[in-house]
Coordinates of C-alpha atoms in Angstrom, one line a residue:
Chain O
X1 CA -82.3 174.0 39.6
X2 CA -80.0 175.7 42.0
X3 CA -82.9 176.8 44.2
X4 CA -84.3 173.3 44.3
X5 CA -80.9 171.9 45.4
X6 CA -80.6 174.5 48.2
X7 CA -84.1 173.7 49.4
X8 CA -83.4 170.0 49.4
X9 CA -80.3 170.6 51.4
X10 CA -82.1 172.7 54.0
X11 CA -84.8 170.2 54.6
X12 CA -82.1 167.6 55.4
X13 CA -80.2 169.8 57.7
X14 CA -82.5 171.7 60.0
X15 CA -80.3 174.1 61.9
X16 CA -82.3 174.3 65.1
X17 CA -80.5 175.2 68.3
X18 CA -80.7 172.3 70.7
X19 CA -81.8 172.9 74.3
X20 CA -79.8 171.3 77.1
X21 CA -81.2 170.3 80.5
X22 CA -79.0 172.9 82.2
X23 CA -79.4 176.6 82.8
X24 CA -77.0 177.4 79.9
X25 CA -78.6 177.3 76.4
X26 CA -76.0 176.9 73.7
X27 CA -76.6 176.8 70.0
X28 CA -74.6 175.0 67.3
X29 CA -71.3 176.8 66.9
X30 CA -71.0 178.0 63.3
X31 CA -67.6 178.8 61.9
X32 CA -66.6 179.7 58.4
X33 CA -63.3 179.6 56.7
X34 CA -62.3 181.6 53.7
X35 CA -60.0 179.6 51.3
X36 CA -59.8 175.9 50.8
X37 CA -56.1 175.1 50.8
X38 CA -54.1 173.1 53.4
X39 CA -54.5 175.8 56.1
X40 CA -58.2 175.7 55.7
X41 CA -58.7 172.0 55.7
X42 CA -56.3 171.4 58.6
X43 CA -58.1 174.1 60.6
X44 CA -61.5 172.5 59.7
X45 CA -60.3 169.0 60.6
X46 CA -59.1 170.3 64.0
X47 CA -62.3 172.2 64.7
X48 CA -64.6 169.2 63.8
X49 CA -62.5 167.1 66.1
X50 CA -62.5 169.4 69.1
X51 CA -65.5 171.8 69.0
X52 CA -68.6 169.9 69.9
X53 CA -71.3 170.0 67.2
X54 CA -69.5 172.6 65.2
X55 CA -70.6 173.3 61.6
X56 CA -67.8 174.5 59.4
X57 CA -68.5 176.2 56.0
X58 CA -65.6 176.7 53.6
X59 CA -65.9 179.5 51.1
X60 CA -63.5 179.2 48.1
X61 CA -62.9 181.6 45.3
X62 CA -62.3 179.0 42.6
X63 CA -64.8 176.3 41.7
X64 CA -62.4 173.7 42.9
X65 CA -60.8 173.1 46.3
X66 CA -57.3 172.5 47.6
X67 CA -55.5 175.7 46.7
X68 CA -51.8 175.4 46.2
X69 CA -51.8 171.7 46.8
X70 CA -53.6 171.5 43.5
X71 CA -52.0 174.5 41.7
X72 CA -48.7 175.0 43.4
X73 CA -47.2 171.6 43.9
X74 CA -45.1 170.5 40.9
X75 CA -46.7 167.8 38.7
X76 CA -43.6 165.6 39.3
X77 CA -44.2 165.6 43.0
X78 CA -47.4 163.6 43.2
X79 CA -46.8 162.1 46.6
X80 CA -47.0 165.6 48.2
X81 CA -50.6 165.7 46.9
X82 CA -51.6 162.7 49.0
X83 CA -52.8 165.1 51.6
X84 CA -55.8 165.6 49.4
X85 CA -57.1 162.3 50.6
X86 CA -57.1 163.6 54.1
X87 CA -58.8 166.8 53.0
X88 CA -61.5 164.8 51.1
X89 CA -62.2 162.8 54.2
X90 CA -62.7 166.1 56.1
X91 CA -64.9 167.5 53.3
X92 CA -67.2 164.5 53.4
X93 CA -68.0 165.1 57.1
X94 CA -71.6 166.0 57.6
X95 CA -70.3 168.9 59.7
X96 CA -68.5 170.5 56.8
X97 CA -69.9 172.3 53.8
X98 CA -67.8 173.4 50.8
X99 CA -69.0 176.4 48.8
X100 CA -66.9 177.1 45.7
X101 CA -66.9 180.0 43.3
X102 CA -67.4 182.6 46.0
X103 CA -65.0 185.6 46.2
X104 CA -64.6 187.5 49.5
X105 CA -64.8 191.2 48.7
X106 CA -66.8 190.7 45.5
X107 CA -69.6 188.3 46.3
X108 CA -69.5 188.7 50.1
X109 CA -68.1 191.0 52.7
X110 CA -66.2 190.2 55.8
X111 CA -68.9 192.1 57.8
X112 CA -71.6 189.8 56.4
X113 CA -69.6 186.7 57.3
X114 CA -68.9 187.9 60.8
X115 CA -72.6 188.6 61.4
X116 CA -73.7 185.2 60.1
X117 CA -71.1 183.1 61.9
X118 CA -69.7 182.8 65.5
X119 CA -66.2 182.8 64.1
X120 CA -64.5 183.5 60.8
X121 CA -61.1 182.1 59.8
X122 CA -59.3 183.8 57.0
X123 CA -57.1 181.3 55.1
X124 CA -57.0 182.6 51.5
X125 CA -53.2 182.5 51.3
X126 CA -51.2 184.4 48.8
X127 CA -52.3 184.5 45.2
X128 CA -50.1 187.3 43.9
X129 CA -46.3 187.6 43.8
X130 CA -43.8 190.3 44.6
X131 CA -42.5 192.5 41.8
X132 CA -39.0 194.0 41.4
X133 CA -40.1 197.5 40.2
X134 CA -37.3 197.6 37.7
X135 CA -36.8 199.2 34.3
X136 CA -37.8 196.7 31.5
X137 CA -39.8 194.5 33.8
X138 CA -42.8 195.0 31.6
X139 CA -41.0 193.5 28.6
X140 CA -42.4 190.4 27.1
X141 CA -41.1 187.1 28.6
X142 CA -40.3 188.7 31.9
X143 CA -42.8 186.8 33.8
X144 CA -44.0 185.6 37.2
X145 CA -42.8 182.2 38.3
X146 CA -46.0 181.8 40.2
X147 CA -48.0 182.2 37.0
X148 CA -45.7 179.9 35.2
X149 CA -46.5 177.3 37.9
X150 CA -50.2 178.1 37.5
X151 CA -49.9 177.6 33.8
X152 CA -48.4 174.1 33.9
X153 CA -50.8 173.2 36.8
X154 CA -54.0 174.2 35.1
X155 CA -55.0 177.3 37.0
X156 CA -57.7 178.7 34.7
X157 CA -56.5 182.4 34.8
X158 CA -53.1 181.3 33.7
X159 CA -54.0 179.0 30.8
X160 CA -53.2 181.7 28.2
X161 CA -50.1 182.7 30.0
X162 CA -47.9 184.5 27.5
X163 CA -44.6 182.6 27.9
X164 CA -42.4 181.9 24.9
X165 CA -40.1 178.9 25.3
X166 CA -38.4 179.4 21.9
X167 CA -35.2 180.7 23.5
X168 CA -32.1 179.0 24.7
X169 CA -31.2 181.1 27.8
X170 CA -33.5 181.4 30.7
X171 CA -33.0 183.1 34.1
X172 CA -34.9 182.5 37.3
X173 CA -34.6 185.2 39.9
X174 CA -34.8 183.8 43.5
X175 CA -33.3 181.0 45.5
X176 CA -36.5 179.3 46.9
X177 CA -38.2 176.0 46.2
X178 CA -40.5 177.7 43.6
X179 CA -37.4 178.9 41.7
X180 CA -36.0 175.3 41.7
X181 CA -39.4 173.9 40.6
X182 CA -39.6 176.1 37.5
X183 CA -36.0 175.4 36.7
X184 CA -36.6 171.7 37.0
X185 CA -39.7 171.8 34.8
X186 CA -37.7 173.7 32.1
X187 CA -34.8 171.2 32.3
X188 CA -36.5 167.8 32.8
X189 CA -36.5 165.5 29.8
X190 CA -40.0 165.6 28.4
X191 CA -40.6 161.9 28.8
X192 CA -40.4 162.2 32.5
X193 CA -43.2 164.8 32.4
X194 CA -45.5 162.8 30.3
X195 CA -46.6 160.5 33.2
X196 CA -47.4 163.4 35.5
X197 CA -50.6 165.4 35.7
X198 CA -49.1 168.4 34.0
X199 CA -51.6 170.2 31.7
X200 CA -51.7 169.2 28.1
X201 CA -50.9 172.7 26.7
X202 CA -47.9 173.0 29.0
X203 CA -46.6 169.5 28.0
X204 CA -46.9 170.4 24.4
X205 CA -45.1 173.8 24.8
X206 CA -42.3 172.2 26.9
X207 CA -41.8 169.5 24.2
X208 CA -41.2 172.3 21.7
X209 CA -39.1 174.3 24.2
X210 CA -35.6 175.4 23.1
X211 CA -34.5 176.3 26.6
X212 CA -31.1 174.7 27.3
X213 CA -29.5 176.8 30.0
X214 CA -31.3 178.0 33.1
X215 CA -29.5 180.3 35.5
X216 CA -31.0 180.4 39.0
X217 CA -29.9 183.8 40.4
X218 CA -30.0 184.9 44.0
X219 CA -28.8 188.1 45.7
X220 CA -26.9 186.4 48.5
X221 CA -24.7 183.4 49.0
X222 CA -24.8 179.6 49.4
X223 CA -25.4 179.9 53.2
X224 CA -28.6 182.0 52.6
X225 CA -30.5 179.9 50.1
X226 CA -34.1 179.3 50.9
X227 CA -34.7 176.1 48.9
X228 CA -34.5 172.8 50.7
X229 CA -32.3 169.8 50.2
X230 CA -34.8 167.5 48.5
X231 CA -35.4 170.0 45.7
X232 CA -31.7 170.7 45.4
X233 CA -30.9 167.0 45.1
X234 CA -33.5 166.6 42.4
X235 CA -31.7 169.4 40.3
X236 CA -28.3 167.8 40.8
X237 CA -29.6 164.4 39.8
X238 CA -31.5 165.6 36.7
X239 CA -30.7 163.3 33.8
X240 CA -28.7 164.8 30.9
X241 CA -28.1 168.1 32.8
X242 CA -24.9 169.6 34.0
X243 CA -24.8 171.7 37.2
X244 CA -22.5 174.8 37.0
X245 CA -21.4 176.8 40.0
X246 CA -18.7 179.4 40.5
X247 CA -16.2 178.0 43.1
X248 CA -15.3 181.6 44.1
X249 CA -18.8 181.8 45.7
X250 CA -17.9 179.0 48.1
X251 CA -14.7 180.3 49.5
X252 CA -15.8 181.3 53.0
X253 CA -18.6 178.8 53.0
X254 CA -16.8 175.5 53.7
X255 CA -15.2 176.7 56.9
X256 CA -18.7 177.7 58.3
X257 CA -20.1 174.2 57.7
X258 CA -19.2 172.4 60.9
X259 CA -20.9 175.1 63.0
X260 CA -24.2 174.9 61.3
X261 CA -27.4 173.3 62.5
X262 CA -28.1 169.9 60.9
X263 CA -30.6 171.0 58.2
X264 CA -28.5 173.9 57.0
X265 CA -25.3 171.9 57.3
X266 CA -26.5 169.0 55.1
X267 CA -27.9 171.5 52.6
X268 CA -24.6 173.4 52.5
X269 CA -22.5 170.2 52.3
X270 CA -24.5 169.2 49.2
X271 CA -24.0 172.7 47.6
X272 CA -20.3 172.4 48.2
X273 CA -20.3 169.0 46.7
X274 CA -22.1 170.4 43.6
X275 CA -19.5 173.2 43.4
X276 CA -16.7 170.6 43.6
X277 CA -18.2 168.6 40.7
X278 CA -18.9 171.7 38.6
X279 CA -16.9 171.6 35.3
X280 CA -14.1 174.1 35.3
X281 CA -13.5 174.4 31.6
X282 CA -15.8 175.1 28.7
X283 CA -19.0 173.2 28.7
X284 CA -20.7 172.0 25.5
X285 CA -23.3 174.7 24.9
X286 CA -25.8 172.2 23.5
X287 CA -26.1 170.4 26.8
X288 CA -28.7 171.3 29.3
X289 CA -27.2 173.3 32.1
X290 CA -28.4 174.4 35.5
X291 CA -26.4 177.4 36.8
X292 CA -26.5 178.3 40.4
X293 CA -25.6 182.0 40.5
X294 CA -25.0 183.8 43.8
X295 CA -24.4 187.4 44.9
X296 CA -26.3 189.0 42.0
X297 CA -29.3 191.3 42.0
X298 CA -31.1 192.4 38.8
X299 CA -30.9 196.1 37.9
X300 CA -32.8 196.3 34.7
X301 CA -33.9 194.3 31.6
X302 CA -33.0 195.2 28.1
X303 CA -35.0 194.3 25.0
X304 CA -33.8 191.8 22.5
X305 CA -32.5 193.2 19.2
X306 CA -34.3 190.4 17.3
X307 CA -37.7 190.2 18.9
X308 CA -39.4 193.5 19.6
X309 CA -40.7 194.3 23.1
X310 CA -39.2 191.1 24.5
X311 CA -36.3 190.7 26.9
X312 CA -32.9 189.9 25.5
X313 CA -30.6 190.5 28.4
X314 CA -30.4 191.6 32.0
X315 CA -28.1 193.9 33.9
X316 CA -27.0 192.5 37.3
X317 CA -25.2 194.1 40.1
X318 CA -22.6 192.1 42.1
X319 CA -23.2 191.9 45.9
X320 CA -21.3 191.0 49.0
X321 CA -22.6 190.4 52.5
X322 CA -22.4 192.8 55.4
X323 CA -22.1 191.8 59.1
X324 CA -25.9 191.1 59.3
X325 CA -25.6 188.8 56.2
X326 CA -27.5 191.3 54.1
X327 CA -26.7 191.8 50.5
X328 CA -25.0 195.1 49.7
X329 CA -23.8 196.2 46.2
X330 CA -20.1 196.2 45.5
X331 CA -20.4 198.6 42.6
X332 CA -19.6 196.1 39.9
X333 CA -22.2 195.2 37.3
X334 CA -22.6 192.4 34.7
X335 CA -24.8 191.7 31.7
X336 CA -26.3 188.3 31.1
X337 CA -28.0 187.1 28.0
X338 CA -31.5 185.7 28.6
X339 CA -34.6 185.4 26.4
X340 CA -36.8 184.4 29.3
X341 CA -36.8 185.7 32.9
X342 CA -38.9 184.1 35.6
X343 CA -39.4 186.2 38.7
X344 CA -39.6 184.1 41.9
X345 CA -38.9 186.4 44.7
X346 CA -41.9 185.5 46.9
X347 CA -45.6 185.2 46.8
X348 CA -47.8 188.0 48.2
X349 CA -51.2 188.2 49.9
X350 CA -53.8 190.8 49.3
X351 CA -56.4 192.5 51.4
X352 CA -59.5 191.0 49.7
X353 CA -62.0 193.1 51.7
X354 CA -61.7 196.6 53.2
X355 CA -62.4 195.2 56.7
X356 CA -59.6 192.7 56.6
X357 CA -56.9 194.0 58.9
X358 CA -54.1 193.6 56.4
X359 CA -50.6 195.0 56.9
X360 CA -49.5 196.1 53.5
X361 CA -45.8 196.5 54.5
X362 CA -45.5 193.1 56.1
X363 CA -47.8 191.5 53.5
X364 CA -50.0 189.5 55.8
X365 CA -52.6 189.9 58.6
X366 CA -51.0 190.6 62.0
X367 CA -52.0 188.0 64.6
X368 CA -50.9 186.2 67.7
X369 CA -50.8 182.4 67.1
X370 CA -53.6 182.9 64.5
X371 CA -55.8 185.1 66.6
X372 CA -56.7 188.6 65.4
X373 CA -59.4 189.1 68.0
X374 CA -62.0 186.6 69.5
X375 CA -64.1 185.7 66.5
X376 CA -61.6 186.5 63.8
X377 CA -58.7 184.3 63.0
X378 CA -56.1 183.8 60.3
X379 CA -54.5 180.6 59.2
X380 CA -51.7 179.6 56.8
X381 CA -49.6 181.9 54.6
X382 CA -52.0 184.8 55.3
X383 CA -51.0 184.5 58.9
X384 CA -47.3 183.7 58.6
X385 CA -46.3 185.2 55.3
X386 CA -45.7 183.1 52.2
X387 CA -43.0 180.7 53.5
X388 CA -43.0 177.2 54.6
X389 CA -44.1 173.8 53.3
X390 CA -47.4 172.0 53.9
X391 CA -46.1 170.5 57.1
X392 CA -45.5 173.9 58.7
X393 CA -48.9 175.2 57.5
X394 CA -50.5 172.1 59.1
X395 CA -48.8 172.8 62.4
X396 CA -49.9 176.5 62.3
X397 CA -53.5 175.5 61.3
X398 CA -53.8 173.1 64.2
X399 CA -52.7 175.9 66.4
X400 CA -55.4 178.1 65.0
X401 CA -57.9 175.3 65.6
X402 CA -56.8 175.1 69.2
X403 CA -57.1 178.9 69.6
X404 CA -60.7 178.9 68.2
X405 CA -61.6 176.0 70.5
X406 CA -60.2 177.8 73.5
X407 CA -62.2 180.9 72.7
X408 CA -65.4 178.9 72.2
X409 CA -65.1 176.9 75.4
X410 CA -64.1 179.9 77.5
X411 CA -67.0 182.0 76.2
X412 CA -64.7 184.6 74.6
X413 CA -66.6 183.6 71.5
X414 CA -70.2 183.6 72.6
X415 CA -72.1 180.6 71.1
X416 CA -75.1 180.9 73.4
X417 CA -76.9 183.0 70.7
X418 CA -77.7 181.1 67.5
X419 CA -76.2 182.4 64.3
X420 CA -77.7 181.8 60.8
X421 CA -74.5 180.7 59.1
X422 CA -75.1 179.4 55.6
X423 CA -78.8 179.9 55.9
X424 CA -78.2 183.6 55.6
X425 CA -75.1 183.6 53.4
X426 CA -76.6 181.1 50.9
X427 CA -79.6 183.4 50.5
X428 CA -77.3 186.4 50.0
X429 CA -75.3 184.6 47.3
X430 CA -78.4 183.5 45.6
X431 CA -79.9 187.0 45.6
X432 CA -76.7 188.2 44.1
X433 CA -76.8 185.7 41.3
X434 CA -73.7 183.8 42.4
X435 CA -73.5 180.3 41.1
X436 CA -71.9 178.2 43.9
X437 CA -70.2 174.9 43.6
X438 CA -70.9 172.2 46.1
X439 CA -68.7 169.3 47.1
X440 CA -70.8 167.0 44.9
X441 CA -70.3 169.4 42.0
X442 CA -66.5 169.1 42.6
X443 CA -66.7 165.3 42.7
X444 CA -68.4 165.5 39.3
X445 CA -65.6 167.7 37.9
X446 CA -63.0 165.4 39.5
X447 CA -64.6 162.3 37.8
X448 CA -64.5 164.0 34.4
X449 CA -60.8 164.9 35.0
X450 CA -59.9 161.4 36.0
X451 CA -61.6 159.9 33.0
X452 CA -59.7 161.9 30.5
X453 CA -57.1 159.3 30.4
X454 CA -57.1 159.4 26.7
X455 CA -53.9 157.7 25.9
X456 CA -53.3 156.0 29.2
X457 CA -50.0 157.8 29.5
X458 CA -51.6 161.1 30.4
X459 CA -53.3 160.7 33.8
X460 CA -55.3 163.4 35.4
X461 CA -55.0 166.2 32.8
X462 CA -56.5 169.1 34.6
X463 CA -59.5 170.6 33.0
X464 CA -59.3 174.3 32.5
X465 CA -62.8 174.8 31.3
X466 CA -64.8 174.0 34.4
X467 CA -68.0 175.7 33.2
X468 CA -68.4 173.1 30.5
X469 CA -67.6 170.3 32.9
X470 CA -70.2 171.4 35.4
X471 CA -73.0 171.4 32.8
Chain X
X1 CA -54.4 124.6 63.3
X2 CA -51.1 125.5 61.6
X3 CA -52.9 127.0 58.6
X4 CA -55.2 129.0 60.7
X5 CA -52.2 130.3 62.7
X6 CA -50.4 131.4 59.6
X7 CA -53.5 133.1 58.2
X8 CA -54.2 134.8 61.5
X9 CA -50.7 136.2 61.9
X10 CA -50.8 137.5 58.3
X11 CA -54.1 139.2 58.6
X12 CA -55.2 140.9 61.7
X13 CA -58.9 140.8 60.8
X14 CA -59.0 137.1 61.0
X15 CA -57.8 137.0 64.6
X16 CA -61.3 137.2 65.8
X17 CA -62.3 134.2 63.9
X18 CA -59.4 132.3 65.4
X19 CA -60.5 133.3 68.9
X20 CA -64.1 132.1 68.3
X21 CA -62.8 128.9 66.8
X22 CA -60.8 128.0 69.8
X23 CA -63.5 129.3 72.2
X24 CA -61.4 132.2 73.6
X25 CA -63.6 135.3 73.0
X26 CA -62.5 137.2 76.1
X27 CA -59.6 138.8 74.2
X28 CA -57.1 137.7 76.8
X29 CA -55.4 135.1 74.6
X30 CA -52.4 136.6 72.8
X31 CA -53.1 137.6 69.2
X32 CA -51.4 135.5 66.7
X33 CA -48.5 133.2 67.4
X34 CA -46.0 134.5 70.0
X35 CA -43.1 134.4 67.7
X36 CA -44.7 137.1 65.4
X37 CA -45.7 139.4 68.3
X38 CA -43.7 142.6 68.9
X39 CA -44.7 144.7 71.9
X40 CA -43.8 148.3 71.7
X41 CA -44.8 151.5 73.6
X42 CA -45.8 154.8 72.2
X43 CA -45.3 157.8 74.4
X44 CA -47.6 160.7 73.4
X45 CA -46.6 164.4 73.6
X46 CA -48.1 164.6 77.1
X47 CA -45.9 161.8 78.3
X48 CA -48.6 159.1 78.5
X49 CA -47.3 155.6 77.8
X50 CA -49.4 153.5 75.5
X51 CA -48.3 149.9 75.2
X52 CA -49.3 148.3 71.9
X53 CA -49.2 144.8 70.6
X54 CA -47.8 144.8 67.1
X55 CA -46.5 142.0 65.0
X56 CA -43.5 141.5 62.7
X57 CA -44.0 143.5 59.5
X58 CA -46.2 146.2 61.0
X59 CA -45.6 149.7 59.9
X60 CA -45.2 151.9 63.0
X61 CA -47.4 154.7 61.5
X62 CA -50.4 152.5 60.7
X63 CA -50.0 150.5 63.9
X64 CA -50.3 153.8 65.7
X65 CA -53.4 154.7 63.7
X66 CA -55.0 151.3 64.6
X67 CA -54.5 152.1 68.2
X68 CA -55.8 155.7 68.1
X69 CA -52.5 157.3 68.6
X70 CA -52.2 160.8 67.4
X71 CA -49.6 160.4 64.7
X72 CA -50.5 162.3 61.6
X73 CA -49.5 160.6 58.3
X74 CA -50.2 163.4 55.9
X75 CA -48.5 162.0 52.8
X76 CA -49.5 158.4 53.6
X77 CA -46.1 157.0 54.1
X78 CA -44.7 158.2 50.7
X79 CA -41.7 160.1 52.1
X80 CA -43.1 163.6 51.3
X81 CA -43.7 165.0 54.8
X82 CA -42.5 164.6 58.4
X83 CA -45.7 164.3 60.3
X84 CA -44.9 160.8 61.5
X85 CA -41.7 162.1 63.2
X86 CA -40.8 160.0 66.3
X87 CA -37.9 159.8 68.7
X88 CA -36.6 156.2 69.0
X89 CA -35.4 155.1 72.4
X90 CA -31.6 155.0 72.3
X91 CA -31.4 151.3 73.0
X92 CA -33.2 150.6 69.8
X93 CA -31.9 153.3 67.5
X94 CA -29.0 151.3 66.3
X95 CA -31.2 148.2 65.6
X96 CA -33.1 150.1 62.9
X97 CA -31.7 150.1 59.4
X98 CA -30.1 153.5 58.5
X99 CA -32.4 156.0 57.0
X100 CA -32.3 156.3 53.2
X101 CA -31.3 159.7 51.8
X102 CA -34.9 160.7 51.2
X103 CA -35.8 160.2 54.8
X104 CA -32.7 162.1 56.0
X105 CA -33.6 165.0 53.7
X106 CA -37.1 165.2 55.2
X107 CA -35.9 164.9 58.8
X108 CA -34.0 168.1 58.1
X109 CA -37.5 169.8 58.0
X110 CA -38.7 168.1 61.2
X111 CA -39.3 170.4 64.1
X112 CA -37.3 169.6 67.3
X113 CA -35.0 167.3 65.4
X114 CA -32.9 165.1 67.7
X115 CA -30.2 162.5 67.2
X116 CA -32.7 159.7 67.6
X117 CA -35.3 161.2 65.3
X118 CA -36.8 158.9 62.6
X119 CA -39.9 158.9 60.5
X120 CA -42.5 156.4 61.9
X121 CA -43.7 155.4 58.4
X122 CA -40.3 154.0 57.6
X123 CA -40.0 151.7 60.7
X124 CA -41.2 148.2 60.0
X125 CA -41.4 146.0 63.1
X126 CA -38.9 143.2 63.6
X127 CA -38.7 140.8 66.5
X128 CA -35.6 142.5 67.8
X129 CA -37.6 145.7 68.4
X130 CA -39.5 144.0 71.3
X131 CA -39.9 146.6 74.1
X132 CA -39.1 149.6 71.9
X133 CA -40.3 153.0 73.0
X134 CA -41.3 155.6 70.5
X135 CA -41.8 159.2 71.8
X136 CA -43.9 161.7 69.8
X137 CA -42.5 165.1 69.6
X138 CA -44.0 168.3 71.1
X139 CA -46.2 170.6 69.1
X140 CA -44.0 173.2 67.3
X141 CA -43.6 176.2 65.1
X142 CA -40.5 175.5 63.2
X143 CA -40.8 176.9 59.7
X144 CA -37.3 177.6 58.6
X145 CA -34.4 175.5 57.2
X146 CA -32.1 176.8 59.9
X147 CA -34.4 176.5 62.8
X148 CA -35.2 180.2 63.2
X149 CA -38.5 180.7 65.0
X150 CA -40.7 183.6 63.8
X151 CA -41.8 186.0 66.6
X152 CA -45.5 186.6 67.0
X153 CA -46.7 189.0 64.3

């Protein structure tokens, strides 16, 4: 059935180079992008708009598109996912082909792609996260925040994620937006989550969760937090939840406020306000609490005396800042009780293929404005490191699109010779027995997902078992 | 005639029918009734001025789209991005209602933020905005909360 479908596709789209009535013969520029998140779609959108007659093929590891927009954005932030409408419009262009379920490095090599296409854009982001390398990190319930997010968002490899929410005290290591996302999901009243597209199993586990206190711990101070004001405001406004800060952490912060740039100033003002409102006496331990903890780095994890091989407490060292605003240990240490630790210290990209010019130390592919060399480009987090919101990725991706267009029109990328593009790659994948997913297949999966509105209150429950959906 | 007027000023698509009805198909007759018309000017990032005839109630982002102006609206006016960031001409800045907290929070993330920055999708045209100029910002690489720009890697 797959062969028939491919044949049908080829007969409709004959890739013959067109001849112009000039001395220059150019063929159809063929460009492929690895990855199908925002970086990929914004680059594709820009290429289709600016490179005449270009054909763009997107190769995605998962059977479904959209990357972190689908799997990373919290279920209670649905408006952020509106960009999917723009991506869908791009995907429906006759100049774009989506090929899902193809893994670079396993099903295809970078060399094969570079031979088949005039230009290759690597945009596969960061699908791993940084580890601390500390004693006890392998204990049960010391987990990756990234995988916790994948778990509640329906990423198939995280469905059976071993997280136990039958504990009262949780700690999140990191002061970024992902740290606040997971803290918020743990502390949001369950009724608010019911109307989101959070997965069924996560909703069920969170409704039974005993987690009451979440400490979000960072190694530096209020002036160095990486989360943004919108996410902080959401935490402070969480219903039935008390925010707790140590006013001592804010002593030198207030005087610095007037000299800050607007974004940092508004964020810091809000943090100071939270510190002012923080209860000074004892807080009812039954209440939900969000603790913002500063100047602490984890040293090791200790097992719980009650549950074997599971974390029960964490040793922290107390930091101060040096002149370069780096955290340095003071020598003091503390112990904090926690039955669940979520590590949120940053995502991490991987090399994917031996020919990918990946810098292990810096954790991304070195580039200048997205250009590695004429014909090889990198977009999104793989180019910049795993920081920034969709907006910044969009800006960077448009820049990559511009760089590719400039190389094509200047001849640095030679499109005068035809390249086989998907004609060759499709055959390769077929010969290797790879079952690919087309855009139409994705639409079928999407339709099944949308229709599982069983009780009306649970829109868009993400399907984990795509194989069954595609049958 | 009055009913047609009202219909036409409410729904742009029916303007053509109006012109045909009154025999004015050359497009020179003003669209809709004058009192609903709001003329504004978009200035693109290259400095080109694009005068646009809007009407009361028009959303600045969608009006730009209807006139082919390159204003991205990634989150579709739901206050989840800053891609419709514009600079409002100083004479008109104070005529706009103050931004709500959500808009201010997002503007913090907007590259090349200025005192007169606003999100286009939150500006709804009123008669008093007649003559307003909206400047689109430059392309940019601002990723960080505190404006730090990463060096080429």
